[in-house]
C-alpha cells in the first residue's frame, strides 16, 4: 500500500518534471500558454458591492465588472469624461425655483437636470438570477432547500440568463444607496445634491428595518426618489439642487453602475448569505469581464464577458496625442474592438519580495517598484529623469511613470495656540518651519525621487495647477535662473526670530520651543524617517517630540484637534480643483463638524472660504483660474500645511504587455490591455531553467552518506558479534 | 554630562545586584558550590559562559546612560542627547553616517549614482564614502588583535595570580576560559581598531554603521532574555508552589488562570500592553520627552507582557514537582512537627525546585532572544526606532531581494544572534545535564 | 474514563468564558465601536449617521457588560458580551465585517493550513525519530558528537533566516520551486515542498535532541540489556524495544500539538502566500474585525483544551499504570 502510494507519487513527480521544462511556475502549463493576464493584489478586497466599495484595491477588480454611465478617456490628458453606457454625454438643463428653464449663467438657477440616454446594446453578463422558466417566471427566484444544500458556489446553478440594461436599473442603484443598512460611503455627500434623496433615505431605511425584522425581502422597485425619474426604458433623469458640475465625475464611479432588481432579490434569498454568495461577493455587471472565481485569500479570476457590448480602443487626433504625450505604440490598436485579454488572474501576494522575484521571473506581467528594488531597477538620469538599469533593459522591461493626482502634506493644527492662529507672528513661525522642511531631500532619500515637491494643494494634471515661475510658492521658494530654489535657512531663522523665537528659544519664557508631531509610523524604515523629521526642526533650534500612536488614537486626536503637527494625504476622487481646495475650506473644519469634516488642519480664512464658495460651481474658465490663483496665494501665505509632495507612480512592464498607459482616474483599464502569450512563454522558459547540478550533488551526497553509514554499522556489528561468536565456538 | 538612567537600566542593575547577592549567599553553601563546580567542569560550558559574559558586558556598558549637558563640536554630541557608555566608545560610528548602502570594508558606495562632472555631463559612478580611510588592512588588524590580546593577557594574569593566592584546587578547565577570553578580546580589538578606518560590517540603507547597530542590539536581546525571567520567576514559583502545596480551590483557581491565559493570543495581549503604555506616556508626557525614553518604555512593556504570557509552562512544572515533593517523607515529618506552612514552603520545597527553575531560565533565554525577531516581523516587537536584531532582520528581508544582494545586515544580525543563542544553548545544555535528577545515574 | 472526559469538558466551560471575557476587555480597550465603524466603512468622510447605522446593523450599539436601560435580568443579558458569547458556545461564529460567514471561512482556510502543517508534522516526526535512532545506534561516536553539535547549531538560528535563505536559494537562484503561492490538489505539491522542507529542517535540532534523550533513557533500562544479552542485533533491539517503550513519552509530547496544527503558522503562511488560518487572527486584530477575533480565540482555546484532554487520554491508553 505504502509502496503503491510512493510509486504513484514518484510517477506523478516524474511526469510533472518532464511535462514542464520550468519547475517554479506558480501557474499550470496550459494557463501559461493562454491569453491570460497575471497580476497580484496585496490585501484581500473586502467588498465587491458597488454600493459600498470605495477602496482602490476593490475598484481594481470591480471596475472591470460594473459600468457606470460615464468613463474617463483612457489616453487623453488632461482627463476627459466620455459616455460609457450612454449614447451621449448627459444633457443638462437649468431650472429656477419654479421649475422653469433658465440660462446656465443666470443667478436664478435653483436646480440642474441631467438627462441620461442609454445605449440599447448593453446586456448583463450571464447570471442565474436572470434565468427564466418556459412560463417566464424566474428560474431561481425561490431556490428550494435541496438545491441550496448541494450548492457550493454560484457555478453550481447551471442555468443562466441575461437581459438588457434599462433606466430602471440605474435608478435602482441610486435607491440602494439611500438604504442606510447598505452603508453607502457617499450617501451623505449626495443627500444635499440629489433632490428628494434625504426624505427617501429616511423612508426607505425605516422600511428596510421593518422588513428585516419581519424577515421579508426588500424590493426597491415600488419606491421612488423625487429627483430620479425613469422617463422610459432608455432615459433617466436626475435632478440636482443648485449647480454642481462635479456631479458628472460622480457618474463615472461605480456607485452609479446599474443594479438589476433580479440580482438584488436573488441574493436576498435565505441560505445564500451563509454560503458567502451575495452581491458583495459575486457581482452582476455589464462590463468587459465577469468574476469567475472569488477567493480573496488566494486568487481572483476575471473572465471575458461573452455578451459585452461593442467598444473600440480610443483613437486620438495628432493634437490630442501631443497634448497627452503619448507614443505611437499606444495607438497601434486604435479602433480595434475591446477587450483583448481573455482572462485575468490576480493572486494574493502579501510580501513584496515574492512579488518582485516573480515579476523578474516573468510570472507577473507588470509590477510596481518597492523602495527596496528601486536601485536595482531604475537609474536617475542627469536631469532627474528616470531610466531603467541595464539588467532590466536586457530583460526587455520598460518603465512607465506618471505624477499622481494626490498630495502628501504635513499639517499644522490651526486651532492650536502655538502653531495655529492667524496673527503675523504665528504665521511667520509656520513659514519658517515650512522653509526648513527640505522636501527635495525627503523625496530623494525616502522616495528615490518618486515625487515632486508640492507648491500648493493642487497637483499636476488638475485644473488650477501651474508649472514654472507662476506656479511656485513664493513663501518657500525663489525663482532663480529659470529654476525654483528653496529659500535659505537664514531666511527661515529670521522669520523664526520675528515670530518671537530667536534661535528657537522663546523670547517670552526663555525656554526652547518644543513641538509635538503625531504619527502612526511603526514600520522598519520609520526610524530613519523620524530622525529626518527631527533634524529638519533641529535646524531651526526647535525640539521636535515624536508621539507614535496607533491609528485609532491618532484619528481621534486629529478629530478633536488635540494635535500640533501631523502628516496626511489626499487622493483625488475626481480631477477638479474643488476636490483639493475643499480640504482647506473652513466649513469642513474637523473640530466644527464632529469629526466628519476633512479639513483636518482646521484652516479657516474668511476670504479663502468666500472664494471657495464661488469657484465650487464654476466651469473651468480663465475667471475660475484667476480666483483659484488668489486662493492659492492666501493659503501659501497662511501656510496651514507644509506643502509636501505629489507622488509619482512607477510601473515596470514586460515586453509582452502592451497598451499600458498610466491613468490615475480610470479604473476600468483592463479591457484596453493586450498580452502576447507566446513571447511570454518563451521568456519564462528562458529565465527559469532549473539548476540541476546542485540537485544531483545533493542526491549523490545523500546516497554516499547512507552507504557510509551502512558500512559503519556493519563494522560495529561485526565488532560486537565476533567476540560473542568466539565464545559460542569455545 | 550627568548620569541619566533609563527605566530598563535601573532594572538591569537591580537584576545584577540580585544575582550578586544570590551568588554570595549561595556561595556559602558547600552543596551549591559543588553543583556549580560540576557545571563548569565542562570545557564547553566554561567557554560558553565566557561568551555569555562578554555579551552581558556589552549590555551593561549600554545600560549606563548620560545626558549631554553642553554640546561640543569636537565630540559631535547634541545637547540634551542621551548616550550610553557604549555610544561614547563608538562615537566615531554613531554620528557619522554615510548616505546609503556600502559593503563591509568598502571605500565607495554599493550602487552607482549620477554625478554631473565639470563639463556638465551626467555620469553613473560609485560615490566615495565620507568616513573611511584607506589604510593597511593587515597592519591594523594585527595591531587591533595584538592590543586585544595584550589587554586579555593582563586580565588573565591578574586572575591567575588571584587563583594562585587562594590556592584553590584546580578542577575547573580555566585554560579553555582563558583561550576563549583572549580570542574574544582579539576579535573585538581587531574590529574596533578597524572600525576607525572602515565600516567593518558595511552600512545600512540610510548609511548607518552595521557593526554599531549590531553592538547596540546586544542590549535589546540580552534584556529581553534576562529581564523577562524577572517577571516570570516570581509569578511562576509563587503560584506554582501554592497550587501544588495548598491543592483544593487554590489549585483550581491557579490552574484556571494559566489555562485561560495561555489560550489568548499573545499578539492581542501585546497590542493591549502597547496601548496602556501610550496612555501612560500621554499622562506623564514630561517623563518620556525623548524618543529614546519612549522606546525604552515600550521595551519594558514588551518584557512585562512576554513575562506574563510565558510563566504558564514553568508554573505547570513547578506545580507538578511541588505535588511530588509535598508527599515526600521529610515534608510530612516537618508538618507533623508543627512547622508552619510558609516555613515548609520556603525551607523544604523551594530549594528543591531550584533545578527546574534554573533549567527553565537557561532554556527560556535563547527562546526569548529568538522570539524577539519574530515579534518584530509581526509588528508587535520593540519600537522600530530601537536597535534590535529583529528590526535588522526585518529590514534585511527586503534587502535580500536586491540585485546585487545586500547581505551584510542579515549576516551581521545572524552571526551576533547565532553566537549568543549558541552559547546560551550550550550552557543550558550543561546546566540541564548536571541538574536534571534523571541524569544523576 | 468516560466520567473523566465529561468532567474535563464541563471544566472547559468556565475557561472558555474567561478567555472570552478577557478577549472582550482587551479588544474593546483597543478599539471602541466607533473606531471599528470608521475602520470598516473606510470612507474618506465618515459621518455620524453612517457610524450609527453601522453599529446598529452589527449589534455594537448595545453596552458591553451592563445595560442600564433594560429591565431585570436583561440588564446583564441584553449586552454585547452575553449576546455574542452565547452564539460562540453554539459554534455560531456569525459574519465578518467583510460580510463573509466566519465558520465557512475557517473551514476554507483550514485546508491550506493543514496541507502545510500536517506533512511538516509527519515528516518531521519520522525524520527526527529515525535520526535520533541512528544517533543512538552510533552513540558516543564522532557521528553522534558532530550531529549533536549540528543540532544545537540548527536550534540557534532564528526561523526567519531559514525562510529567507530557503527562498533565495531554492527559488531565486536554482529555480526549483515557486517562491510562493498555493493551489489545491496535485497541482499544489510544488508549492508546499519548500515550506515543508524548511519547517522540517528548522525543527530538526530540538526534535532530534529530544527523541535522542528519550531513547537514551530507555537504552539503559534492564529490559534492553536483557534483550541485548539474548543476542538480538542492535537494530532489532532499537526497533522492538527502545522505540516501542519510548512511544509513551513521544506520544504524550506529540498529541498536545495535533489540535493546534489546524491553526496554521503565521510566519510560514505569510512568507509563502498560503491562504491558511495562520494570519487570520492577526489580520483581524489589525483590521479591528471583532467577530473574527473572538471566533478565532474561542476556536484556539477549544483546540488547546482538546489537546490537553487528548494528552491525558493517551497517557491511560499507553501506560496502564495511570488511571484517570
PDB file of C-alpha atoms in Angstrom, chain A residues 12 36 59 80 84 122 140 170 207 212 222 256 268 273 280 339 365 373 435 495 522 591 616 644 706 710:
ATOM      1  CA  UNK A  12       3.449  11.948 -10.778  1.00  0.00           C
ATOM      2  CA  UNK A  36      -4.251  35.475 -19.663  1.00  0.00           C
ATOM      3  CA  UNK A  59     -12.140  49.063  -7.562  1.00  0.00           C
ATOM      4  CA  UNK A  80     -11.729  63.877 -20.100  1.00  0.00           C
ATOM      5  CA  UNK A  84     -19.677  54.615 -21.493  1.00  0.00           C
ATOM      6  CA  UNK A 122     -25.812  46.797 -23.203  1.00  0.00           C
ATOM      7  CA  UNK A 140     -34.040  30.616  -9.327  1.00  0.00           C
ATOM      8  CA  UNK A 170     -29.670  52.889 -12.772  1.00  0.00           C
ATOM      9  CA  UNK A 207     -38.862  50.203   5.552  1.00  0.00           C
ATOM     10  CA  UNK A 212     -35.522  42.830   8.171  1.00  0.00           C
ATOM     11  CA  UNK A 222     -42.177  50.277  -5.711  1.00  0.00           C
ATOM     12  CA  UNK A 256     -23.864  54.768 -10.202  1.00  0.00           C
ATOM     13  CA  UNK A 268     -31.656  38.161  -0.600  1.00  0.00           C
ATOM     14  CA  UNK A 273     -25.664  34.504   2.589  1.00  0.00           C
ATOM     15  CA  UNK A 280     -20.929  41.616  -2.061  1.00  0.00           C
ATOM     16  CA  UNK A 339     -11.311  43.667 -24.824  1.00  0.00           C
ATOM     17  CA  UNK A 365       3.221  40.892 -16.319  1.00  0.00           C
ATOM     18  CA  UNK A 373      14.073  47.095  -5.503  1.00  0.00           C
ATOM     19  CA  UNK A 435      11.166  76.603   4.628  1.00  0.00           C
ATOM     20  CA  UNK A 495      11.256  84.581  10.216  1.00  0.00           C
ATOM     21  CA  UNK A 522       5.832  51.774  13.083  1.00  0.00           C
ATOM     22  CA  UNK A 591     -13.359  70.206  15.024  1.00  0.00           C
ATOM     23  CA  UNK A 616     -17.109  75.471  -6.429  1.00  0.00           C
ATOM     24  CA  UNK A 644       4.707  68.157   0.918  1.00  0.00           C
ATOM     25  CA  UNK A 706      23.799   6.286   3.557  1.00  0.00           C
ATOM     26  CA  UNK A 710      25.597   1.178   6.424  1.00  0.00           C
TER      27      UNK A 710
END
